[in-house]
Amino acid sequence: MDEEKNPAEQRERLRQNELKNSPMNALGDGMRQGNLADLVGGVSWKTTGVLILVIIVVLVLGVVFDWY
């Protein structure tokens, strides 16, 4: 009997199967790069908010101190 999986586990399983069967798989794991969905999907909403806040603060400081 199959256990019921939640939608996040189903998506991850489908993504892993897609990567495994991809024709680009021959290039190796080092060539594959993650995307923003992978980053945000792996952390909580609080961590994502803090990351966005840090990026905004760094940009504001860069403009104020003329780092750019």
PDB file of N, CA, C and O in Angstrom:
ATOM      1  N   MET A   1       0.839  -1.183   0.000  1.00  0.00           N
ATOM      2  CA  MET A   1       0.000   0.000   0.000  1.00  0.00           C
ATOM      3  C   MET A   1       0.888   1.253   0.000  1.00  0.00           C
ATOM      4  O   MET A   1       1.835   1.343   0.766  1.00  0.00           O
ATOM      5  N   ASP A   2       0.577   2.193  -0.862  1.00  0.00           N
ATOM      6  CA  ASP A   2       1.362   3.419  -0.975  1.00  0.00           C
ATOM      7  C   ASP A   2       0.960   4.410   0.111  1.00  0.00           C
ATOM      8  O   ASP A   2      -0.216   4.605   0.385  1.00  0.00           O
ATOM      9  N   GLU A   3       1.969   5.019   0.711  1.00  0.00           N
ATOM     10  CA  GLU A   3       1.685   6.061   1.693  1.00  0.00           C
ATOM     11  C   GLU A   3       1.315   7.342   0.961  1.00  0.00           C
ATOM     12  O   GLU A   3       1.827   7.619  -0.114  1.00  0.00           O
ATOM     13  N   GLU A   4       0.436   8.119   1.563  1.00  0.00           N
ATOM     14  CA  GLU A   4       0.084   9.408   0.988  1.00  0.00           C
ATOM     15  C   GLU A   4       1.246  10.371   1.224  1.00  0.00           C
ATOM     16  O   GLU A   4       1.764  10.482   2.327  1.00  0.00           O
ATOM     17  N   LYS A   5       1.665  11.053   0.198  1.00  0.00           N
ATOM     18  CA  LYS A   5       2.749  12.031   0.306  1.00  0.00           C
ATOM     19  C   LYS A   5       2.153  13.431   0.242  1.00  0.00           C
ATOM     20  O   LYS A   5       1.161  13.666  -0.453  1.00  0.00           O
ATOM     21  N   ASN A   6       2.781  14.356   0.927  1.00  0.00           N
ATOM     22  CA  ASN A   6       2.290  15.714   0.816  1.00  0.00           C
ATOM     23  C   ASN A   6       2.778  16.320  -0.508  1.00  0.00           C
ATOM     24  O   ASN A   6       3.680  15.789  -1.146  1.00  0.00           O
ATOM     25  N   PRO A   7       2.181  17.402  -0.960  1.00  0.00           N
ATOM     26  CA  PRO A   7       2.517  17.973  -2.271  1.00  0.00           C
ATOM     27  C   PRO A   7       3.991  18.358  -2.414  1.00  0.00           C
ATOM     28  O   PRO A   7       4.570  18.191  -3.479  1.00  0.00           O
ATOM     29  N   ALA A   8       4.618  18.842  -1.340  1.00  0.00           N
ATOM     30  CA  ALA A   8       6.025  19.226  -1.428  1.00  0.00           C
ATOM     31  C   ALA A   8       6.912  18.004  -1.695  1.00  0.00           C
ATOM     32  O   ALA A   8       7.848  18.075  -2.503  1.00  0.00           O
ATOM     33  N   GLU A   9       6.607  16.891  -1.043  1.00  0.00           N
ATOM     34  CA  GLU A   9       7.389  15.672  -1.279  1.00  0.00           C
ATOM     35  C   GLU A   9       7.173  15.151  -2.689  1.00  0.00           C
ATOM     36  O   GLU A   9       8.114  14.676  -3.338  1.00  0.00           O
ATOM     37  N   GLN A  10       5.942  15.247  -3.192  1.00  0.00           N
ATOM     38  CA  GLN A  10       5.664  14.809  -4.552  1.00  0.00           C
ATOM     39  C   GLN A  10       6.415  15.665  -5.571  1.00  0.00           C
ATOM     40  O   GLN A  10       6.999  15.142  -6.527  1.00  0.00           O
ATOM     41  N   ARG A  11       6.426  16.988  -5.350  1.00  0.00           N
ATOM     42  CA  ARG A  11       7.153  17.880  -6.264  1.00  0.00           C
ATOM     43  C   ARG A  11       8.639  17.568  -6.266  1.00  0.00           C
ATOM     44  O   ARG A  11       9.274  17.537  -7.312  1.00  0.00           O
ATOM     45  N   GLU A  12       9.200  17.359  -5.079  1.00  0.00           N
ATOM     46  CA  GLU A  12      10.626  17.068  -4.981  1.00  0.00           C
ATOM     47  C   GLU A  12      10.951  15.741  -5.665  1.00  0.00           C
ATOM     48  O   GLU A  12      11.960  15.635  -6.371  1.00  0.00           O
ATOM     49  N   ARG A  13      10.109  14.730  -5.489  1.00  0.00           N
ATOM     50  CA  ARG A  13      10.342  13.435  -6.139  1.00  0.00           C
ATOM     51  C   ARG A  13      10.279  13.577  -7.654  1.00  0.00           C
ATOM     52  O   ARG A  13      11.132  13.063  -8.375  1.00  0.00           O
ATOM     53  N   LEU A  14       9.289  14.327  -8.154  1.00  0.00           N
ATOM     54  CA  LEU A  14       9.182  14.545  -9.594  1.00  0.00           C
ATOM     55  C   LEU A  14      10.385  15.318 -10.126  1.00  0.00           C
ATOM     56  O   LEU A  14      10.905  15.022 -11.206  1.00  0.00           O
ATOM     57  N   ARG A  15      10.855  16.309  -9.358  1.00  0.00           N
ATOM     58  CA  ARG A  15      12.023  17.095  -9.785  1.00  0.00           C
ATOM     59  C   ARG A  15      13.266  16.219  -9.847  1.00  0.00           C
ATOM     60  O   ARG A  15      14.050  16.305 -10.790  1.00  0.00           O
ATOM     61  N   GLN A  16      13.436  15.360  -8.852  1.00  0.00           N
ATOM     62  CA  GLN A  16      14.590  14.463  -8.837  1.00  0.00           C
ATOM     63  C   GLN A  16      14.541  13.496 -10.021  1.00  0.00           C
ATOM     64  O   GLN A  16      15.561  13.239 -10.664  1.00  0.00           O
ATOM     65  N   ASN A  17      13.354  12.950 -10.314  1.00  0.00           N
ATOM     66  CA  ASN A  17      13.216  12.054 -11.469  1.00  0.00           C
ATOM     67  C   ASN A  17      13.506  12.791 -12.770  1.00  0.00           C
ATOM     68  O   ASN A  17      14.128  12.244 -13.680  1.00  0.00           O
ATOM     69  N   GLU A  18      13.061  14.042 -12.863  1.00  0.00           N
ATOM     70  CA  GLU A  18      13.305  14.836 -14.054  1.00  0.00           C
ATOM     71  C   GLU A  18      14.802  15.070 -14.250  1.00  0.00           C
ATOM     72  O   GLU A  18      15.318  14.962 -15.361  1.00  0.00           O
ATOM     73  N   LEU A  19      15.496  15.390 -13.155  1.00  0.00           N
ATOM     74  CA  LEU A  19      16.935  15.616 -13.254  1.00  0.00           C
ATOM     75  C   LEU A  19      17.670  14.336 -13.639  1.00  0.00           C
ATOM     76  O   LEU A  19      18.629  14.369 -14.403  1.00  0.00           O
ATOM     77  N   LYS A  20      17.220  13.219 -13.087  1.00  0.00           N
ATOM     78  CA  LYS A  20      17.873  11.945 -13.363  1.00  0.00           C
ATOM     79  C   LYS A  20      17.719  11.551 -14.833  1.00  0.00           C
ATOM     80  O   LYS A  20      18.632  11.022 -15.445  1.00  0.00           O
ATOM     81  N   ASN A  21      16.548  11.832 -15.411  1.00  0.00           N
ATOM     82  CA  ASN A  21      16.266  11.432 -16.784  1.00  0.00           C
ATOM     83  C   ASN A  21      16.598  12.510 -17.807  1.00  0.00           C
ATOM     84  O   ASN A  21      16.333  12.343 -18.986  1.00  0.00           O
ATOM     85  N   SER A  22      17.176  13.600 -17.357  1.00  0.00           N
ATOM     86  CA  SER A  22      17.468  14.717 -18.245  1.00  0.00           C
ATOM     87  C   SER A  22      18.596  14.366 -19.214  1.00  0.00           C
ATOM     88  O   SER A  22      19.590  13.763 -18.836  1.00  0.00           O
ATOM     89  N   PRO A  23      18.488  14.767 -20.486  1.00  0.00           N
ATOM     90  CA  PRO A  23      19.572  14.531 -21.431  1.00  0.00           C
ATOM     91  C   PRO A  23      20.822  15.338 -21.080  1.00  0.00           C
ATOM     92  O   PRO A  23      21.918  14.999 -21.511  1.00  0.00           O
ATOM     93  N   MET A  24      20.679  16.379 -20.302  1.00  0.00           N
ATOM     94  CA  MET A  24      21.827  17.190 -19.888  1.00  0.00           C
ATOM     95  C   MET A  24      22.568  16.553 -18.709  1.00  0.00           C
ATOM     96  O   MET A  24      23.554  17.087 -18.242  1.00  0.00           O
ATOM     97  N   ASN A  25      22.089  15.411 -18.240  1.00  0.00           N
ATOM     98  CA  ASN A  25      22.695  14.747 -17.093  1.00  0.00           C
ATOM     99  C   ASN A  25      24.149  14.369 -17.352  1.00  0.00           C
ATOM    100  O   ASN A  25      24.947  14.275 -16.435  1.00  0.00           O
ATOM    101  N   ALA A  26      24.521  14.170 -18.604  1.00  0.00           N
ATOM    102  CA  ALA A  26      25.882  13.779 -18.945  1.00  0.00           C
ATOM    103  C   ALA A  26      26.892  14.880 -18.623  1.00  0.00           C
ATOM    104  O   ALA A  26      28.085  14.609 -18.498  1.00  0.00           O
ATOM    105  N   LEU A  27      26.438  16.106 -18.480  1.00  0.00           N
ATOM    106  CA  LEU A  27      27.350  17.200 -18.177  1.00  0.00           C
ATOM    107  C   LEU A  27      27.871  17.138 -16.746  1.00  0.00           C
ATOM    108  O   LEU A  27      28.854  17.774 -16.420  1.00  0.00           O
ATOM    109  N   GLY A  28      27.183  16.399 -15.908  1.00  0.00           N
ATOM    110  CA  GLY A  28      27.640  16.245 -14.529  1.00  0.00           C
ATOM    111  C   GLY A  28      26.953  17.198 -13.579  1.00  0.00           C
ATOM    112  O   GLY A  28      26.351  18.195 -13.983  1.00  0.00           O
ATOM    113  N   ASP A  29      27.064  16.876 -12.317  1.00  0.00           N
ATOM    114  CA  ASP A  29      26.400  17.677 -11.297  1.00  0.00           C
ATOM    115  C   ASP A  29      27.026  19.045 -11.133  1.00  0.00           C
ATOM    116  O   ASP A  29      26.361  19.996 -10.740  1.00  0.00           O
ATOM    117  N   GLY A  30      28.303  19.173 -11.404  1.00  0.00           N
ATOM    118  CA  GLY A  30      28.979  20.455 -11.219  1.00  0.00           C
ATOM    119  C   GLY A  30      28.486  21.529 -12.156  1.00  0.00           C
ATOM    120  O   GLY A  30      28.573  22.713 -11.854  1.00  0.00           O
ATOM    121  N   MET A  31      27.970  21.138 -13.286  1.00  0.00           N
ATOM    122  CA  MET A  31      27.498  22.118 -14.256  1.00  0.00           C
ATOM    123  C   MET A  31      26.081  22.575 -13.958  1.00  0.00           C
ATOM    124  O   MET A  31      25.635  23.593 -14.455  1.00  0.00           O
ATOM    125  N   ARG A  32      25.354  21.797 -13.179  1.00  0.00           N
ATOM    126  CA  ARG A  32      23.968  22.124 -12.891  1.00  0.00           C
ATOM    127  C   ARG A  32      23.908  23.198 -11.814  1.00  0.00           C
ATOM    128  O   ARG A  32      24.582  23.114 -10.804  1.00  0.00           O
ATOM    129  N   GLN A  33      23.083  24.184 -12.024  1.00  0.00           N
ATOM    130  CA  GLN A  33      22.952  25.240 -11.034  1.00  0.00           C
ATOM    131  C   GLN A  33      21.518  25.285 -10.541  1.00  0.00           C
ATOM    132  O   GLN A  33      20.583  25.056 -11.297  1.00  0.00           O
ATOM    133  N   GLY A  34      21.362  25.599  -9.263  1.00  0.00           N
ATOM    134  CA  GLY A  34      20.034  25.712  -8.696  1.00  0.00           C
ATOM    135  C   GLY A  34      19.387  27.014  -9.113  1.00  0.00           C
ATOM    136  O   GLY A  34      20.002  27.881  -9.720  1.00  0.00           O
ATOM    137  N   ASN A  35      18.145  27.168  -8.784  1.00  0.00           N
ATOM    138  CA  ASN A  35      17.453  28.405  -9.078  1.00  0.00           C
ATOM    139  C   ASN A  35      16.860  28.955  -7.786  1.00  0.00           C
ATOM    140  O   ASN A  35      16.993  28.373  -6.718  1.00  0.00           O
ATOM    141  N   LEU A  36      16.208  30.071  -7.897  1.00  0.00           N
ATOM    142  CA  LEU A  36      15.663  30.733  -6.708  1.00  0.00           C
ATOM    143  C   LEU A  36      14.595  29.883  -6.027  1.00  0.00           C
ATOM    144  O   LEU A  36      14.497  29.887  -4.803  1.00  0.00           O
ATOM    145  N   ALA A  37      13.835  29.137  -6.792  1.00  0.00           N
ATOM    146  CA  ALA A  37      12.800  28.289  -6.205  1.00  0.00           C
ATOM    147  C   ALA A  37      13.416  27.221  -5.303  1.00  0.00           C
ATOM    148  O   ALA A  37      12.860  26.876  -4.264  1.00  0.00           O
ATOM    149  N   ASP A  38      14.558  26.683  -5.697  1.00  0.00           N
ATOM    150  CA  ASP A  38      15.235  25.696  -4.856  1.00  0.00           C
ATOM    151  C   ASP A  38      15.705  26.328  -3.549  1.00  0.00           C
ATOM    152  O   ASP A  38      15.600  25.728  -2.485  1.00  0.00           O
ATOM    153  N   LEU A  39      16.234  27.542  -3.639  1.00  0.00           N
ATOM    154  CA  LEU A  39      16.709  28.225  -2.439  1.00  0.00           C
ATOM    155  C   LEU A  39      15.557  28.534  -1.497  1.00  0.00           C
ATOM    156  O   LEU A  39      15.605  28.209  -0.315  1.00  0.00           O
ATOM    157  N   VAL A  40      14.523  29.135  -2.005  1.00  0.00           N
ATOM    158  CA  VAL A  40      13.397  29.546  -1.168  1.00  0.00           C
ATOM    159  C   VAL A  40      12.611  28.338  -0.683  1.00  0.00           C
ATOM    160  O   VAL A  40      12.093  28.328   0.422  1.00  0.00           O
ATOM    161  N   GLY A  41      12.531  27.287  -1.490  1.00  0.00           N
ATOM    162  CA  GLY A  41      11.798  26.095  -1.088  1.00  0.00           C
ATOM    163  C   GLY A  41      12.455  25.357   0.063  1.00  0.00           C
ATOM    164  O   GLY A  41      11.803  24.630   0.795  1.00  0.00           O
ATOM    165  N   GLY A  42      13.748  25.561   0.242  1.00  0.00           N
ATOM    166  CA  GLY A  42      14.468  24.844   1.278  1.00  0.00           C
ATOM    167  C   GLY A  42      14.526  25.555   2.611  1.00  0.00           C
ATOM    168  O   GLY A  42      15.029  24.995   3.581  1.00  0.00           O
ATOM    169  N   VAL A  43      14.052  26.788   2.694  1.00  0.00           N
ATOM    170  CA  VAL A  43      14.113  27.545   3.945  1.00  0.00           C
ATOM    171  C   VAL A  43      12.724  28.034   4.319  1.00  0.00           C
ATOM    172  O   VAL A  43      11.804  28.033   3.516  1.00  0.00           O
ATOM    173  N   SER A  44      12.590  28.486   5.536  1.00  0.00           N
ATOM    174  CA  SER A  44      11.290  28.972   6.004  1.00  0.00           C
ATOM    175  C   SER A  44      11.020  30.382   5.477  1.00  0.00           C
ATOM    176  O   SER A  44      11.906  31.061   4.954  1.00  0.00           O
ATOM    177  N   TRP A  45       9.795  30.835   5.661  1.00  0.00           N
ATOM    178  CA  TRP A  45       9.446  32.169   5.179  1.00  0.00           C
ATOM    179  C   TRP A  45      10.162  33.257   5.976  1.00  0.00           C
ATOM    180  O   TRP A  45      10.465  34.316   5.446  1.00  0.00           O
ATOM    181  N   LYS A  46      10.477  32.974   7.236  1.00  0.00           N
ATOM    182  CA  LYS A  46      11.193  33.951   8.051  1.00  0.00           C
ATOM    183  C   LYS A  46      12.614  34.133   7.536  1.00  0.00           C
ATOM    184  O   LYS A  46      13.124  35.259   7.431  1.00  0.00           O
ATOM    185  N   THR A  47      13.268  33.023   7.199  1.00  0.00           N
ATOM    186  CA  THR A  47      14.629  33.091   6.674  1.00  0.00           C
ATOM    187  C   THR A  47      14.646  33.821   5.335  1.00  0.00           C
ATOM    188  O   THR A  47      15.550  34.621   5.067  1.00  0.00           O
ATOM    189  N   THR A  48      13.654  33.562   4.498  1.00  0.00           N
ATOM    190  CA  THR A  48      13.562  34.256   3.212  1.00  0.00           C
ATOM    191  C   THR A  48      13.388  35.755   3.432  1.00  0.00           C
ATOM    192  O   THR A  48      14.023  36.569   2.749  1.00  0.00           O
ATOM    193  N   GLY A  49      12.559  36.133   4.380  1.00  0.00           N
ATOM    194  CA  GLY A  49      12.358  37.550   4.683  1.00  0.00           C
ATOM    195  C   GLY A  49      13.628  38.219   5.185  1.00  0.00           C
ATOM    196  O   GLY A  49      13.938  39.346   4.793  1.00  0.00           O
ATOM    197  N   VAL A  50      14.363  37.527   6.036  1.00  0.00           N
ATOM    198  CA  VAL A  50      15.616  38.089   6.548  1.00  0.00           C
ATOM    199  C   VAL A  50      16.622  38.247   5.408  1.00  0.00           C
ATOM    200  O   VAL A  50      17.323  39.261   5.331  1.00  0.00           O
ATOM    201  N   LEU A  51      16.693  37.278   4.512  1.00  0.00           N
ATOM    202  CA  LEU A  51      17.605  37.357   3.373  1.00  0.00           C
ATOM    203  C   LEU A  51      17.269  38.561   2.490  1.00  0.00           C
ATOM    204  O   LEU A  51      18.158  39.317   2.093  1.00  0.00           O
ATOM    205  N   ILE A  52      15.984  38.759   2.212  1.00  0.00           N
ATOM    206  CA  ILE A  52      15.570  39.909   1.405  1.00  0.00           C
ATOM    207  C   ILE A  52      15.891  41.210   2.126  1.00  0.00           C
ATOM    208  O   ILE A  52      16.382  42.169   1.517  1.00  0.00           O
ATOM    209  N   LEU A  53      15.656  41.258   3.430  1.00  0.00           N
ATOM    210  CA  LEU A  53      15.956  42.456   4.214  1.00  0.00           C
ATOM    211  C   LEU A  53      17.446  42.773   4.193  1.00  0.00           C
ATOM    212  O   LEU A  53      17.844  43.936   4.037  1.00  0.00           O
ATOM    213  N   VAL A  54      18.289  41.758   4.329  1.00  0.00           N
ATOM    214  CA  VAL A  54      19.745  41.973   4.294  1.00  0.00           C
ATOM    215  C   VAL A  54      20.167  42.513   2.932  1.00  0.00           C
ATOM    216  O   VAL A  54      20.994  43.434   2.848  1.00  0.00           O
ATOM    217  N   ILE A  55      19.613  41.978   1.866  1.00  0.00           N
ATOM    218  CA  ILE A  55      19.954  42.462   0.525  1.00  0.00           C
ATOM    219  C   ILE A  55      19.561  43.927   0.367  1.00  0.00           C
ATOM    220  O   ILE A  55      20.337  44.732  -0.162  1.00  0.00           O
ATOM    221  N   ILE A  56      18.382  44.291   0.854  1.00  0.00           N
ATOM    222  CA  ILE A  56      17.935  45.682   0.758  1.00  0.00           C
ATOM    223  C   ILE A  56      18.846  46.597   1.564  1.00  0.00           C
ATOM    224  O   ILE A  56      19.238  47.672   1.099  1.00  0.00           O
ATOM    225  N   VAL A  57      19.224  46.179   2.774  1.00  0.00           N
ATOM    226  CA  VAL A  57      20.097  47.007   3.618  1.00  0.00           C
ATOM    227  C   VAL A  57      21.457  47.199   2.952  1.00  0.00           C
ATOM    228  O   VAL A  57      22.007  48.315   2.937  1.00  0.00           O
ATOM    229  N   VAL A  58      22.009  46.149   2.370  1.00  0.00           N
ATOM    230  CA  VAL A  58      23.304  46.267   1.694  1.00  0.00           C
ATOM    231  C   VAL A  58      23.205  47.217   0.505  1.00  0.00           C
ATOM    232  O   VAL A  58      24.104  48.038   0.281  1.00  0.00           O
ATOM    233  N   LEU A  59      22.124  47.134  -0.253  1.00  0.00           N
ATOM    234  CA  LEU A  59      21.958  48.046  -1.382  1.00  0.00           C
ATOM    235  C   LEU A  59      21.834  49.496  -0.925  1.00  0.00           C
ATOM    236  O   LEU A  59      22.428  50.394  -1.528  1.00  0.00           O
ATOM    237  N   VAL A  60      21.071  49.734   0.148  1.00  0.00           N
ATOM    238  CA  VAL A  60      20.920  51.099   0.663  1.00  0.00           C
ATOM    239  C   VAL A  60      22.259  51.623   1.168  1.00  0.00           C
ATOM    240  O   VAL A  60      22.642  52.764   0.886  1.00  0.00           O
ATOM    241  N   LEU A  61      22.999  50.795   1.901  1.00  0.00           N
ATOM    242  CA  LEU A  61      24.315  51.227   2.379  1.00  0.00           C
ATOM    243  C   LEU A  61      25.265  51.493   1.219  1.00  0.00           C
ATOM    244  O   LEU A  61      26.079  52.415   1.270  1.00  0.00           O
ATOM    245  N   GLY A  62      25.152  50.691   0.172  1.00  0.00           N
ATOM    246  CA  GLY A  62      25.986  50.910  -1.006  1.00  0.00           C
ATOM    247  C   GLY A  62      25.710  52.237  -1.667  1.00  0.00           C
ATOM    248  O   GLY A  62      26.633  52.922  -2.115  1.00  0.00           O
ATOM    249  N   VAL A  63      24.452  52.631  -1.709  1.00  0.00           N
ATOM    250  CA  VAL A  63      24.104  53.920  -2.303  1.00  0.00           C
ATOM    251  C   VAL A  63      24.543  55.063  -1.393  1.00  0.00           C
ATOM    252  O   VAL A  63      25.088  56.069  -1.857  1.00  0.00           O
ATOM    253  N   VAL A  64      24.325  54.907  -0.087  1.00  0.00           N
ATOM    254  CA  VAL A  64      24.678  55.982   0.861  1.00  0.00           C
ATOM    255  C   VAL A  64      26.187  56.212   0.888  1.00  0.00           C
ATOM    256  O   VAL A  64      26.652  57.346   0.873  1.00  0.00           O
ATOM    257  N   PHE A  65      26.975  55.139   0.916  1.00  0.00           N
ATOM    258  CA  PHE A  65      28.424  55.290   1.003  1.00  0.00           C
ATOM    259  C   PHE A  65      29.103  55.266  -0.363  1.00  0.00           C
ATOM    260  O   PHE A  65      30.325  55.198  -0.445  1.00  0.00           O
ATOM    261  N   ASP A  66      28.317  55.316  -1.420  1.00  0.00           N
ATOM    262  CA  ASP A  66      28.825  55.413  -2.788  1.00  0.00           C
ATOM    263  C   ASP A  66      29.793  54.282  -3.121  1.00  0.00           C
ATOM    264  O   ASP A  66      30.896  54.485  -3.612  1.00  0.00           O
ATOM    265  N   TRP A  67      29.386  53.050  -2.803  1.00  0.00           N
ATOM    266  CA  TRP A  67      30.208  51.880  -3.117  1.00  0.00           C
ATOM    267  C   TRP A  67      30.046  51.456  -4.562  1.00  0.00           C
ATOM    268  O   TRP A  67      30.793  50.627  -5.054  1.00  0.00           O
ATOM    269  N   TYR A  68      29.004  51.966  -5.225  1.00  0.00           N
ATOM    270  CA  TYR A  68      28.724  51.517  -6.586  1.00  0.00           C
ATOM    271  C   TYR A  68      29.220  52.511  -7.589  1.00  0.00           C
ATOM    272  O   TYR A  68      28.922  53.559  -7.744  1.00  0.00           O
TER     273      TYR A  68
END
